[in-house]
Amino acid sequence: MTTGMLVIKPGIHATVQDQGRFGYQHLGVTPGGPGDAMAANWANRLLDNAANCAVLEITAGGTELECQTQTMVAVTGGDLNLTINGRPQVPWRSFWVKQGDTLKFGYPRYGFRAYVAVQGGFQVAHTLGSCATVTRNGLGGLDGKGSSLKPADFIPCKAMAQEGIQRQIPESYLPDLDSALTLHVIPGYQQHDFTKAAWQIFWDGEYELSAASDSMGARMKGPAIATPKVNLLSEAVCYGAIQVPGDGQPIILLQQRQTLGGYPKLGSILPLSGYALAQRPPGTKVRFRPMGLATAQQQMRRYLRFFGL
Amino acid sequence: MSKQPLPEFSTAGIDAVLMTFGDTMSATLPLYLAHLRQTILQQLGGIVAEVVPAYTSLLVYYDARTVRLYDLEQALEKAAASVAYPALASAEQIVLDVPVCYGGHFGPDLERVAEHSGLTTTEVIQLHQQDDYLVAALGFSPGFAYLSGLNERLITPRLDTPRKTVPAGSVGIAGAQTAVYPTSGPGGWNLIGRAVTTWFNAQGNPAMAHGPEAMTPVQVGDRVRFVAISEADYLALYATTQGEHS
């Protein structure tokens, strides 16, 4: 008998994710992957899973799962008022669950996305080397066609013979998901196309994360930045690129970004800032601060080394 | 043979460097970029993760832990110098014939394009098929080919209000660009017809650049030619392709 988790309620938006789909951007295929990659990595780390094991990304809550297996489960990311068999549980730790247990996510106390990992990872077939769900591309997920989780979906995972060690991440390691957010910006190659005044507005301004944001791009609402009058041919765009379209409202391109973009770019944000941004609900106040490339690369090196990536 | 273009390097992100070859498109640059992409992946596979071509640039994603930017740029410059600049109308360029059923309910904006350009719909259809198009970039969504070389008389601005859904296979014009929508989705292009060609096959073999096994029928640097067909032929072709992919 196949063991796994049964989706009773998918909630607002729940998907299967792994690190992402790499190597196909030249054909227009976006990498995808979890919004808060660090929390997803922590979930696998708590269970000694390989870093690319499939996890569930629960956005904004409301998800209900029934265990049809016995295994160790790890939950990280935002606190979405998780209960197991009705008992409240804090995230950033691992649990032993048995056949018939229910995991129920409420609505966010803090943070915006929770990650669920199981021992050995969820067993989901890969399309183009990944099971990361990208609905817009019709790739990944349980059906390989980019569908998010639906009621009665069954997500296979292994059964464990005996209970493992419950672990909890020390509080000093936990990211602050609640306070005002400062995003670190590495100014990019088009920085000189923007005027000094435009940069001043950008550094001084307080922006708000718009409700029109999604996994393709985080849209900012705030003081308009004058865009340079250049007619750029589209070029490939990397994670975190800050595009400024004609209306002067910055858009930060995220993990499901379109592979090419034609708007002028201020630079890109530190990926760690992007993961923190993924934990903020629409309406969050955001500020920008500059960061040098060497510092940014050092921070990312440390992060990657820590998770063995 | 044209002169080798010199790349300019600029920092795009913490693990990406952009190589730019001027800011004007030429007929042979995309093919050169496609060759250079292959060469970089072969020579620097250990430190370069992905290379994404578009119009006049290559975005090179690298592993910032194994190489310093300075050394990477030197290696990339060497790779760029080692790739011969292709001659115009290279025999390597694949020319893909794309059968299109123009007008009617498949091309609801054909009249609009005709009106804007001061031509009859027949002339629009004729002009759209007249010349080859160059695949200048693949992107936005899987298999979406940005085609350059649209006849100047057909240049038509985008719709003021984008459609919520544009069916897969729709052939559109936006500004000086023309393209076929690989999958259905929202879009603001002027729709003039419908093609049956499959633009992205997730089951395809990524190692194949062309042929029925490939993931996309064309690569950057290839050419595309549109060929008008009747609605009856369209439906017959549609029935056969559906059979293949179901």
XYZ file of C-alpha atoms in Angstrom:
555
model
C 0.000 0.000 0.000
C 1.236 3.451 -0.873
C 1.631 5.650 2.140
C 1.432 9.433 2.122
C -0.581 12.496 3.011
C -4.143 13.117 1.935
C -5.223 16.670 1.181
C -8.515 17.313 3.007
C -8.491 21.052 2.236
C -5.869 22.758 0.075
C -6.495 26.101 1.803
C -5.684 29.364 0.072
C -2.776 28.111 -2.000
C -0.657 25.033 -1.385
C 1.917 23.615 -3.789
C 4.681 21.034 -4.107
C 8.143 22.635 -4.389
C 11.785 21.704 -4.550
C 14.823 23.892 -5.243
C 13.614 24.685 -8.747
C 13.966 23.806 -12.408
C 17.372 24.823 -13.702
C 18.945 24.570 -17.142
C 15.952 25.518 -19.281
C 15.810 29.293 -19.014
C 17.102 29.615 -22.599
C 13.827 28.003 -23.732
C 11.700 30.277 -21.575
C 11.229 27.910 -18.617
C 11.341 29.785 -15.292
C 13.227 28.169 -12.353
C 10.371 28.382 -9.803
C 10.908 26.884 -6.355
C 9.893 27.952 -2.856
C 9.284 31.620 -2.078
C 11.218 31.373 1.182
C 13.989 29.013 0.129
C 15.690 29.311 3.507
C 12.652 28.052 5.428
C 12.263 25.209 2.921
C 15.938 24.302 3.452
C 15.455 24.343 7.233
C 12.501 21.952 6.916
C 14.673 19.400 5.100
C 17.614 20.052 7.427
C 15.520 19.234 10.515
C 14.982 15.743 9.103
C 18.487 15.240 7.659
C 16.903 15.122 4.204
C 18.846 15.869 1.032
C 18.506 19.583 0.208
C 16.441 19.001 -2.945
C 13.735 16.852 -1.297
C 10.193 17.884 -2.234
C 8.328 19.949 0.376
C 4.886 21.545 0.550
C 4.544 25.312 0.453
C 1.455 26.507 2.325
C 0.680 30.123 1.435
C -1.549 32.124 3.799
C -2.949 29.007 5.477
C -6.235 27.096 5.554
C -4.621 23.788 4.541
C -5.682 20.499 6.118
C -3.750 17.242 5.670
C -4.435 13.721 6.898
C -1.535 11.358 7.506
C -1.881 7.967 5.869
C 1.539 6.926 7.047
C 3.729 7.226 10.110
C 6.742 9.450 9.740
C 8.658 12.458 11.014
C 7.318 15.789 9.746
C 9.061 19.168 9.948
C 7.230 22.494 9.756
C 9.087 25.778 9.245
C 8.405 29.298 7.984
C 5.543 31.507 9.053
C 3.417 30.582 12.079
C 0.093 29.696 10.449
C -1.544 28.510 13.689
C -0.801 24.863 13.062
C -2.657 22.248 15.077
C -1.949 18.520 15.066
C -5.048 16.560 16.088
C -6.423 19.840 17.426
C -3.396 20.640 19.605
C -1.596 23.931 18.819
C 2.021 23.573 17.666
C 4.762 26.099 17.047
C 6.752 25.808 13.804
C 10.524 25.384 13.301
C 10.531 21.879 14.725
C 9.920 18.248 13.775
C 7.078 15.981 14.959
C 6.226 12.298 14.921
C 2.887 11.702 13.178
C 0.879 8.511 12.821
C -1.844 7.113 10.566
C -5.002 9.227 10.899
C -3.336 12.282 12.442
C -4.473 15.599 10.981
C -2.335 18.669 10.380
C -4.459 21.775 10.189
C -3.129 25.204 9.260
C -5.134 28.224 10.372
C -4.371 31.758 9.254
C -1.062 33.574 9.787
C -0.029 34.724 13.269
C 3.206 35.910 11.766
C 4.862 35.204 8.438
C 2.991 34.243 5.299
C 4.222 30.819 4.100
C 4.819 27.565 5.945
C 6.887 24.622 4.686
C 6.154 20.984 5.401
C 8.816 18.318 4.893
C 8.617 14.590 5.601
C 11.409 12.116 6.268
C 12.941 11.246 2.874
C 10.849 13.873 1.094
C 7.518 13.667 -0.716
C 7.726 11.254 -3.666
C 6.681 13.365 -6.629
C 7.729 12.710 -10.249
C 9.966 15.319 -11.880
C 9.281 17.255 -15.046
C 12.487 18.737 -16.501
C 14.460 17.670 -13.454
C 12.213 19.200 -10.812
C 8.796 18.905 -9.203
C 8.567 22.646 -8.423
C 5.024 23.788 -9.251
C 4.841 26.584 -11.821
C 1.194 26.907 -12.845
C 1.881 29.543 -15.490
C 4.347 27.227 -17.279
C 2.161 24.140 -16.811
C 5.066 22.296 -15.154
C 5.653 20.474 -11.872
C 3.318 19.587 -9.030
C 1.602 16.242 -8.430
C 0.318 15.947 -12.007
C 3.460 17.383 -13.637
C 1.244 19.997 -15.265
C 1.632 22.777 -12.737
C -1.540 22.216 -10.662
C -1.613 23.398 -7.070
C -2.957 20.986 -4.436
C -6.660 20.078 -4.657
C -9.012 18.320 -2.211
C -8.473 14.524 -2.217
C -4.969 14.813 -3.708
C -2.663 12.142 -2.306
C 1.010 13.031 -1.858
C 3.069 9.863 -1.456
C 5.840 9.624 1.137
C 7.596 6.768 2.940
C 6.520 5.189 6.225
C 9.050 5.037 9.068
C 9.325 1.942 11.194
C 9.990 3.877 14.405
C 9.886 7.355 15.803
C 12.861 9.635 15.072
C 14.352 12.356 17.273
C 12.244 15.493 17.602
C 14.299 18.575 16.865
C 13.750 22.257 17.277
C 15.704 25.154 15.802
C 17.247 27.398 18.500
C 15.485 30.710 18.754
C 18.666 32.635 17.941
C 18.625 31.101 14.450
C 15.039 31.983 13.679
C 14.473 34.748 11.154
C 12.488 37.776 12.268
C 9.358 37.518 10.153
C 7.378 40.235 11.826
C 9.265 43.520 11.891
C 9.532 46.198 9.205
C 11.545 44.950 6.281
C 14.719 46.391 4.769
C 15.745 44.891 1.443
C 19.428 44.930 0.489
C 19.996 46.145 -3.059
C 23.061 45.465 -5.198
C 22.989 48.311 -7.757
C 23.145 46.868 -11.275
C 24.588 47.708 -14.643
C 21.802 50.124 -15.577
C 22.240 52.131 -12.363
C 23.715 55.115 -14.223
C 20.702 55.330 -16.539
C 18.649 56.506 -13.546
C 19.125 60.086 -12.348
C 20.560 60.983 -8.947
C 17.139 62.341 -8.003
C 15.489 59.039 -8.948
C 17.924 57.091 -6.739
C 17.339 59.530 -3.874
C 13.595 58.917 -4.087
C 14.217 55.163 -4.105
C 16.521 55.149 -1.033
C 14.398 57.629 0.925
C 11.008 56.215 0.025
C 8.861 53.854 2.033
C 7.155 51.316 -0.198
C 4.270 48.986 0.430
C 4.061 45.409 -0.834
C 1.066 45.470 -3.183
C -1.685 42.849 -3.166
C -1.092 42.449 -6.926
C 2.198 40.650 -6.126
C 2.725 36.975 -6.888
C 5.567 34.460 -7.208
C 6.615 36.095 -10.503
C 7.115 39.520 -9.017
C 6.638 41.571 -5.849
C 5.031 44.857 -6.823
C 5.874 47.931 -4.754
C 3.571 50.894 -4.166
C 5.206 54.168 -3.212
C 7.049 57.249 -4.458
C 7.376 57.017 -8.254
C 10.885 56.682 -9.663
C 11.578 58.522 -12.915
C 12.482 55.895 -15.527
C 15.229 56.565 -18.037
C 14.164 57.108 -21.620
C 15.888 54.112 -23.133
C 14.267 51.645 -25.422
C 15.892 48.425 -24.329
C 15.807 45.206 -26.239
C 14.628 42.513 -23.846
C 17.365 40.598 -22.053
C 17.443 37.707 -19.613
C 16.696 38.732 -16.013
C 18.004 37.177 -12.807
C 16.356 36.529 -9.435
C 15.739 39.708 -7.463
C 16.064 42.124 -10.393
C 14.252 45.410 -9.667
C 12.444 46.538 -12.806
C 10.959 50.003 -13.052
C 8.167 50.248 -15.634
C 6.770 53.532 -16.939
C 4.602 54.192 -13.874
C 7.731 54.358 -11.666
C 6.546 51.618 -9.273
C 9.313 49.008 -8.808
C 8.687 45.318 -9.428
C 11.064 42.805 -7.830
C 11.349 39.692 -9.993
C 11.126 36.499 -7.949
C 11.554 32.747 -8.397
C 8.801 32.354 -11.040
C 9.877 35.455 -13.017
C 9.532 35.617 -16.778
C 12.940 34.664 -18.207
C 13.272 37.873 -20.273
C 12.486 41.467 -19.390
C 12.694 44.764 -21.194
C 12.190 47.396 -18.470
C 15.097 49.387 -16.999
C 16.509 47.837 -13.817
C 17.946 49.547 -10.735
C 19.808 46.432 -9.659
C 18.849 43.301 -7.776
C 18.055 42.444 -4.195
C 20.074 40.019 -2.081
C 18.306 36.636 -2.409
C 18.147 36.371 1.414
C 16.114 39.601 1.353
C 13.830 37.991 -1.228
C 13.209 35.022 1.086
C 12.299 37.415 3.924
C 9.998 39.295 1.551
C 8.173 36.039 0.713
C 7.131 35.867 4.398
C 5.423 39.262 4.349
C 1.727 39.714 3.611
C 0.542 42.448 1.198
C 0.554 45.858 2.876
C 3.945 45.342 4.565
C 6.178 48.441 4.610
C 9.474 48.012 2.789
C 12.653 50.100 2.589
C 15.732 49.674 0.423
C 19.418 49.907 1.412
C 22.468 49.513 -0.831
C 24.867 46.589 -0.504
C 28.137 45.898 -2.328
C 28.487 42.845 -4.551
C 31.343 41.371 -2.474
C 29.334 41.591 0.774
C 26.267 40.118 -0.916
C 28.255 37.218 -2.358
C 29.834 36.553 1.021
C 26.428 36.403 2.718
C 25.095 34.032 0.067
C 28.235 31.858 0.295
C 27.684 31.490 4.027
C 24.037 30.591 3.516
C 24.788 28.014 0.809
C 27.611 26.460 2.825
C 25.417 26.205 5.917
C 22.798 24.178 4.053
C 25.378 22.162 2.113
C 24.174 23.495 -1.238
C 32.667 37.136 -42.755
C 31.868 40.025 -40.407
C 34.185 41.194 -37.694
C 34.064 39.473 -34.308
C 31.948 41.550 -31.934
C 33.555 42.446 -28.588
C 31.519 41.697 -25.495
C 30.944 44.202 -22.733
C 30.533 42.769 -19.234
C 28.243 44.047 -16.530
C 27.053 42.753 -13.193
C 23.427 41.668 -13.324
C 23.101 40.050 -9.895
C 25.032 38.154 -7.260
C 25.536 35.145 -9.529
C 24.898 36.526 -13.008
C 26.964 38.530 -15.452
C 25.557 40.039 -18.636
C 27.586 39.906 -21.849
C 26.366 42.554 -24.267
C 27.314 42.752 -27.944
C 26.257 46.289 -28.841
C 22.712 47.527 -28.753
C 21.554 46.910 -32.295
C 20.235 43.679 -33.706
C 21.862 42.161 -36.744
C 20.708 39.265 -38.893
C 23.556 37.000 -37.756
C 24.043 37.986 -34.114
C 21.435 35.539 -32.681
C 23.117 32.591 -34.426
C 26.487 33.733 -33.077
C 25.015 33.967 -29.561
C 23.550 30.468 -29.887
C 26.990 29.088 -30.854
C 28.704 31.020 -28.089
C 26.187 29.710 -25.563
C 27.111 26.112 -26.508
C 30.828 26.887 -26.366
C 30.587 28.475 -22.909
C 28.637 25.515 -21.536
C 31.201 23.091 -22.996
C 34.307 24.996 -21.885
C 33.109 26.345 -18.540
C 30.465 23.795 -17.550
C 31.920 23.460 -14.052
C 31.517 27.113 -13.114
C 28.698 28.283 -15.401
C 25.215 26.999 -14.591
C 23.080 28.526 -17.348
C 23.463 30.842 -20.322
C 20.392 32.685 -21.607
C 20.545 34.467 -24.993
C 18.262 37.350 -26.019
C 18.626 39.780 -28.935
C 22.144 41.197 -28.364
C 23.064 39.710 -24.992
C 23.887 36.563 -23.054
C 23.125 36.315 -19.351
C 25.658 33.971 -17.754
C 24.686 32.434 -14.398
C 27.839 31.342 -12.567
C 28.864 29.775 -9.269
C 30.275 32.680 -7.274
C 31.977 30.215 -4.924
C 34.238 28.598 -7.503
C 35.261 31.548 -9.668
C 36.064 35.223 -9.267
C 34.298 37.615 -11.591
C 37.568 38.844 -13.070
C 38.694 35.336 -14.036
C 35.248 34.428 -15.341
C 35.148 37.484 -17.588
C 38.546 36.601 -19.010
C 37.423 33.047 -19.741
C 34.204 34.312 -21.334
C 36.132 36.767 -23.480
C 38.349 33.946 -24.694
C 35.307 31.824 -25.498
C 33.753 34.725 -27.419
C 36.916 35.136 -29.494
C 37.059 31.416 -30.268
C 33.599 31.285 -31.859
C 33.584 32.205 -35.547
C 31.109 34.844 -36.543
C 28.634 33.090 -38.837
C 28.094 34.154 -42.432
C 24.730 35.582 -43.424
C 22.141 32.941 -44.352
C 24.172 30.171 -42.777
C 23.228 26.675 -43.916
C 22.982 25.703 -40.257
C 19.991 27.903 -39.725
C 16.837 25.865 -39.634
C 13.939 27.410 -41.523
C 10.686 26.291 -39.949
C 7.515 26.492 -42.027
C 4.577 27.428 -39.842
C 1.168 26.846 -41.440
C -1.278 29.565 -40.399
C -4.991 29.940 -40.961
C -5.383 33.723 -41.232
C -8.448 35.803 -40.377
C -11.970 34.736 -39.452
C -12.523 33.788 -35.823
C -8.835 32.748 -35.606
C -7.693 36.291 -36.382
C -10.132 38.726 -34.774
C -7.685 41.662 -35.148
C -6.815 41.140 -38.827
C -9.194 43.985 -39.780
C -7.617 46.239 -37.135
C -4.101 45.631 -38.487
C -5.354 46.244 -42.047
C -7.062 49.462 -41.033
C -4.018 50.690 -39.118
C -1.648 50.000 -41.989
C -3.984 51.188 -44.741
C -3.893 47.825 -46.488
C -6.499 45.253 -47.397
C -6.663 42.110 -45.257
C -5.368 40.100 -48.240
C -2.322 42.384 -48.444
C -1.681 42.007 -44.703
C -1.773 38.209 -45.028
C 0.522 38.364 -48.059
C 3.037 40.714 -46.399
C 3.110 38.653 -43.193
C 4.163 35.560 -45.189
C 6.509 37.354 -47.561
C 9.738 37.370 -45.531
C 11.567 35.014 -43.195
C 11.656 35.933 -39.510
C 14.651 35.576 -37.239
C 14.275 33.955 -33.799
C 15.921 36.682 -31.692
C 15.060 35.211 -28.297
C 13.090 32.419 -26.662
C 11.468 33.420 -23.438
C 8.766 34.990 -21.374
C 7.042 31.621 -21.286
C 8.257 28.183 -22.473
C 8.768 28.107 -26.243
C 7.666 31.697 -26.855
C 9.800 32.785 -29.855
C 10.426 36.511 -30.297
C 10.551 36.931 -34.081
C 12.213 39.929 -35.656
C 11.866 41.066 -39.243
C 8.225 42.122 -39.394
C 7.463 44.167 -42.519
C 7.439 47.824 -41.465
C 4.007 48.388 -42.980
C 2.500 45.853 -40.549
C 3.729 47.575 -37.367
C 0.631 47.925 -35.168
C 0.431 48.997 -31.518
C -0.781 46.565 -28.854
C -4.437 46.465 -27.860
C -5.391 49.089 -25.281
C -6.943 46.419 -23.100
C -5.273 43.001 -23.156
C -7.481 39.932 -23.639
C -7.941 37.724 -20.585
C -7.349 34.609 -22.658
C -5.609 34.192 -25.963
C -5.884 30.638 -27.332
C -2.679 28.615 -27.845
C -1.356 28.870 -31.407
C -2.607 32.423 -31.930
C -0.396 34.435 -34.288
C -0.030 38.011 -33.101
C 1.546 41.357 -33.950
C 2.688 43.854 -31.297
C 4.672 46.880 -32.421
C 7.440 45.618 -34.699
C 7.236 42.072 -33.332
C 5.286 39.026 -34.373
C 5.011 35.722 -32.523
C 2.879 32.669 -31.891
C 1.448 32.079 -28.405
C 2.726 28.597 -27.357
C 0.054 28.180 -24.687
C -3.164 29.983 -23.904
C -3.016 32.897 -21.505
C -3.630 36.622 -21.251
C -2.202 38.828 -23.990
C -2.435 42.210 -25.685
C -1.163 41.381 -29.172
C -3.218 41.845 -32.346
C -4.345 38.354 -33.345
C -4.298 37.732 -37.095
C -4.435 33.931 -37.337
C -3.865 30.534 -35.739
C -1.068 27.992 -36.157
C -1.019 24.333 -35.098
C 2.750 24.075 -34.514
C 3.693 22.811 -31.040
C 6.168 25.313 -29.593
C 7.077 23.547 -26.387
C 7.224 19.849 -25.620
C 8.103 19.166 -21.988
C 8.646 15.474 -22.871
C 11.275 16.438 -25.463
C 14.987 15.726 -25.272
C 16.898 18.798 -24.017
C 20.068 17.594 -25.776
C 18.375 17.838 -29.195
C 18.361 21.279 -30.808
C 16.047 20.336 -33.671
C 13.772 17.623 -34.982
C 10.670 15.927 -33.593
C 12.520 14.937 -30.397
C 13.520 18.513 -29.479
C 11.756 20.490 -26.757
C 11.265 23.514 -29.020
C 11.023 23.390 -32.850
C 13.393 26.354 -33.201
C 16.375 27.758 -31.318
C 17.686 31.302 -31.112
C 19.251 32.154 -34.494
C 16.871 29.989 -36.570
C 14.347 31.302 -39.065
C 10.584 30.976 -39.282
C 8.351 31.305 -42.350
C 4.570 31.561 -42.204
C 2.505 29.758 -44.847
C -1.218 30.475 -45.266
C -3.549 27.483 -45.180
C -7.331 27.114 -45.413
C -9.517 26.460 -42.396
C -10.179 22.904 -43.633
C -6.425 22.234 -43.828
C -5.967 23.794 -40.394
C -8.594 21.517 -38.881
C -7.088 18.457 -40.566
C -3.602 19.363 -39.296
C -4.992 20.103 -35.841
C -6.607 16.646 -35.704
C -3.293 14.913 -36.573
C -1.198 16.898 -34.057
C -3.748 16.288 -31.312
C -3.458 12.568 -32.055
C 0.331 12.748 -31.695
C 0.322 14.452 -28.353
C -2.561 12.840 -26.554
